């Protein structure tokens, strides 16, 4: 029995933790940073004030995780972020293709508690800190009301990934809140005060069809939305409520301290919307719907942004500027909203989105405070102007930056450096290298790793795909949109004429306009440079078209790095095209289609000079659609060689960057042969999990739970042809094999199984290490 005698005052229970890094905030930025740091070998305390992880992506808020893939609605091909965030999304896809937010919670929790180097404190809110010097944090204080315990968290390094920047704020770090003027950074898209200041909060709700009439009596606090919400719009009962992201409010308030008031206003709107849906008579189909869930804490978009040694601005995003210290990338549009949100004028769009022609790098100097020496910043609070934040704020981008912070923290601990000191060139190269090894993609960089034993091996393969033809399958399809087949140009194609043969069907004689296009930047996939235009006369019925292209005469590409070409066929309603069931790593068809979810209306064409580019959108269609065009190539495409597995790139960029086996090869194998026996402790393999697939985590169902390109079965043999490792049922991008005892062998043979009859086995990368 415990008896509390009368006393003047008591202190709560106090628990003290010391670690290398304290990460505050368990959103995806903090979580991916903590896992990356822990896996790299340092001790981490991850403290978050919520009962589950994931921040805005958790079941508490239910936003889908997106980043540069942008719902597949812009021209960023193969742009899903790599590293831990990729692992989480791929795992979620495998277990949860129907996007249940509760399952996503379990995946995040599982991944964190599986890391022995992480101490996880849930339901624990950081509220105070102490400094050892004016510019150095010594410890933060946190409190968990569930166990009535106060925590003192001591570390040499802290990462603020709390969304509102509680640590940075308390520590006196320089920050901004609200939109900059156009003049400050020369950002032409910077909003005028009448339009924008901060992005507001939103609350989501879920509805459910219970198959019988359900009555709804609104709470007295619900707004009459017909009076209060000028922008009230249509409601699609099939969407079960959750796409009403535009129920947004608070952009002119203090989005930190007024959050509770903002939430109340949003509840009034949400219940008012539901009342309107149920009781206005305009939605008879909603009769059997009930409210299943309403958010209790709002999704926050914007509050403080902290100042680092570099501030990302609009021009970095639009011009895709390269920085010596790029450690992450973004690719969501610059997505700003009217500050009045749901209460803004009729006719005012709820968002204003402008895309870049490709992904852009985010420098390391955006990820630490410029005046608090041991403070990293991650997530939506990184050092970015309001306009650039409009793009960098989304969760996969935030998570990718968080990973860079996690790895930076590890290097700081290892080298005894502070975050700013790590920004020196020599250290940045080491940071980028360690990140690339985890699968983190960084624009314009490839992994150069002299510890990797594969670099000095002789590589051979049982076969290499030399693609002569994408074989026709099924009936020819009418042209709903203009279509383009993307295919990688081999170096020879820049010097010598090549031929593409295909067989369009015409309902009657007609002309078909065909263009050969490339991108103005090697790693971009915006077909903004038209090299050749050919108009082909078609006869009724099946036509056999031989297109000859001679790129040697084009100054633009002569001597350039070979990249993707787009065989572009303009829409013609009298024409049907033949597609192929064959899917191959690094080959895609794209369509000049519309995707309103990301403000893609086929072409981006700003009327005013707002500092963004005019260009067309050419995007893939989601499976099961989006097949390759049936085409023949002369000469055949020989870009899938075995040497690709050590070119330092783990996804398609300007070329597929993969070894792809021949379809006819019944046992595809790659052999690494050394001149003398090697001691090998670790093997790292990178597979194709379709980096083009956005893998949205809520609301959307996905047609498959394993990516069709991904090799599931792998066997690894030593120089005695003994099996030393085996992977079964793989669905992940990166697999690491660590041998209990170092093995000695002069060769390794990696045997892969084709994923399916339509998809040949492929491998982006293999690396081997002695330790
Ligand atoms: C309605 C809406 C729609 C959006 N749409 C998308 C979208 O479609 N896709 C997309 O990717 N992004 C979207 N965003 C943006 C995105 O959700 C945020 O920018 C993103 O969550 C930022 O990630 P973060 O890790 O910085 O913050 P958060 O996800 O907010 O995570 C921060 C975490 O820190 C915790 N925390 C806060 N204070 C403390 C404290 N004192 N102590 C301990 N822990 C603390 C919070 O509880 C939270 O768990 C949207 C945002 C909103 C609001």
Short mmCIF file of C-alpha atoms and ligand atoms in Angstrom, two decimals, residues 24-30 47-50 52-57 60-61 63-67 71 124-127 161-164 166 200-204 245 297-301 332 378-381 389 393-396 398, ligand 1:
data_model
loop_
_atom_site.label_atom_id
_atom_site.label_comp_id
_atom_site.label_asym_id
_atom_site.label_seq_id
_atom_site.Cartn_x
_atom_site.Cartn_y
_atom_site.Cartn_z
CA UNK A 24 11.95 15.68 -30.69
CA UNK A 25 8.89 14.85 -32.76
CA UNK A 26 7.86 11.44 -34.07
CA UNK A 27 6.53 12.62 -37.42
CA UNK A 28 8.12 11.07 -40.48
CA UNK A 29 11.05 13.50 -40.42
CA UNK A 30 11.96 12.70 -36.82
CA UNK A 47 10.38 11.67 -27.95
CA UNK A 48 6.96 12.54 -29.28
CA UNK A 49 3.88 13.97 -27.65
CA UNK A 50 1.43 11.71 -29.48
CA UNK A 52 1.42 6.92 -32.21
CA UNK A 53 4.19 7.80 -34.62
CA UNK A 54 3.98 9.43 -38.01
CA UNK A 55 2.73 12.93 -37.17
CA UNK A 56 0.41 14.04 -39.93
CA UNK A 57 0.63 10.62 -41.61
CA UNK A 60 -4.61 10.65 -35.77
CA UNK A 61 -4.48 12.98 -38.77
CA UNK A 63 -2.70 12.47 -44.54
CA UNK A 64 -1.15 10.45 -47.28
CA UNK A 65 2.60 10.52 -47.50
CA UNK A 66 3.81 12.15 -50.65
CA UNK A 67 6.93 13.73 -51.99
CA UNK A 71 0.69 11.31 -57.18
CA UNK A 124 5.73 12.65 -23.95
CA UNK A 125 5.84 16.34 -24.59
CA UNK A 126 8.98 18.46 -24.58
CA UNK A 127 8.24 21.72 -22.77
CA UNK A 161 11.43 17.64 -35.85
CA UNK A 162 8.40 18.79 -33.88
CA UNK A 163 6.61 20.64 -36.65
CA UNK A 164 6.27 23.83 -34.60
CA UNK A 166 9.48 23.73 -29.81
CA UNK A 200 -3.69 26.91 -42.32
CA UNK A 201 -4.59 23.75 -40.41
CA UNK A 202 -7.10 21.15 -41.66
CA UNK A 203 -9.23 18.44 -40.10
CA UNK A 204 -10.30 15.34 -41.91
CA UNK A 245 -8.27 18.93 -47.50
CA UNK A 297 -5.98 17.19 -33.55
CA UNK A 298 -5.62 19.28 -36.67
CA UNK A 299 -3.14 18.60 -39.42
CA UNK A 300 -0.72 21.49 -39.29
CA UNK A 301 0.81 22.78 -42.47
CA UNK A 332 6.31 18.36 -54.91
CA UNK A 378 14.07 18.57 -39.80
CA UNK A 379 10.65 18.37 -41.38
CA UNK A 380 8.52 21.34 -42.32
CA UNK A 381 10.60 23.70 -40.17
CA UNK A 389 8.54 25.56 -48.07
CA UNK A 393 6.99 20.64 -46.54
CA UNK A 394 5.46 17.38 -47.74
CA UNK A 395 6.12 14.30 -45.71
CA UNK A 396 8.29 12.10 -47.92
CA UNK A 398 10.56 15.90 -44.89
C1 LIG B 1 -4.43 19.03 -44.56
C2 LIG B 1 -3.02 18.83 -44.94
C3 LIG B 1 -2.76 18.22 -46.14
C4 LIG B 1 -1.47 17.89 -46.46
N1 LIG B 1 -1.26 17.15 -47.56
C5 LIG B 1 -0.11 16.47 -47.63
C6 LIG B 1 0.01 15.41 -48.53
O1 LIG B 1 -0.89 15.11 -49.30
N2 LIG B 1 1.18 14.70 -48.51
C7 LIG B 1 2.20 15.05 -47.70
O2 LIG B 1 3.22 14.35 -47.70
N3 LIG B 1 2.14 16.11 -46.88
C8 LIG B 1 1.01 16.80 -46.81
N4 LIG B 1 0.88 17.83 -45.94
C9 LIG B 1 2.07 18.39 -45.28
C10 LIG B 1 2.63 17.55 -44.19
O3 LIG B 1 1.65 16.80 -43.53
C11 LIG B 1 3.45 18.30 -43.16
O4 LIG B 1 4.18 19.31 -43.73
C12 LIG B 1 4.37 17.27 -42.52
O5 LIG B 1 3.61 16.49 -41.66
C13 LIG B 1 5.58 17.79 -41.91
O6 LIG B 1 6.26 16.72 -41.29
P1 LIG B 1 6.93 16.91 -39.88
O7 LIG B 1 7.57 15.60 -39.54
O8 LIG B 1 7.77 18.13 -39.92
O9 LIG B 1 5.75 17.27 -38.90
P2 LIG B 1 4.57 16.40 -38.27
O10 LIG B 1 4.07 15.36 -39.21
O11 LIG B 1 3.58 17.41 -37.79
O12 LIG B 1 5.29 15.72 -37.04
C14 LIG B 1 5.72 16.43 -35.91
C15 LIG B 1 5.57 15.57 -34.69
O13 LIG B 1 6.12 16.25 -33.55
C16 LIG B 1 5.27 16.10 -32.47
N5 LIG B 1 5.47 17.19 -31.51
C17 LIG B 1 5.07 18.46 -31.64
N6 LIG B 1 5.39 19.16 -30.53
C18 LIG B 1 6.03 18.30 -29.70
C19 LIG B 1 6.60 18.43 -28.41
N7 LIG B 1 6.57 19.58 -27.75
N8 LIG B 1 7.17 17.35 -27.85
C20 LIG B 1 7.21 16.16 -28.50
N9 LIG B 1 6.67 16.00 -29.73
C21 LIG B 1 6.10 17.05 -30.33
C22 LIG B 1 3.87 16.14 -33.13
O14 LIG B 1 2.88 15.61 -32.33
C23 LIG B 1 4.12 15.30 -34.36
O15 LIG B 1 3.94 13.93 -34.10
C24 LIG B 1 -0.39 18.27 -45.61
C25 LIG B 1 -0.64 18.95 -44.43
C26 LIG B 1 -1.95 19.23 -44.08
C27 LIG B 1 -2.20 19.87 -42.77
#
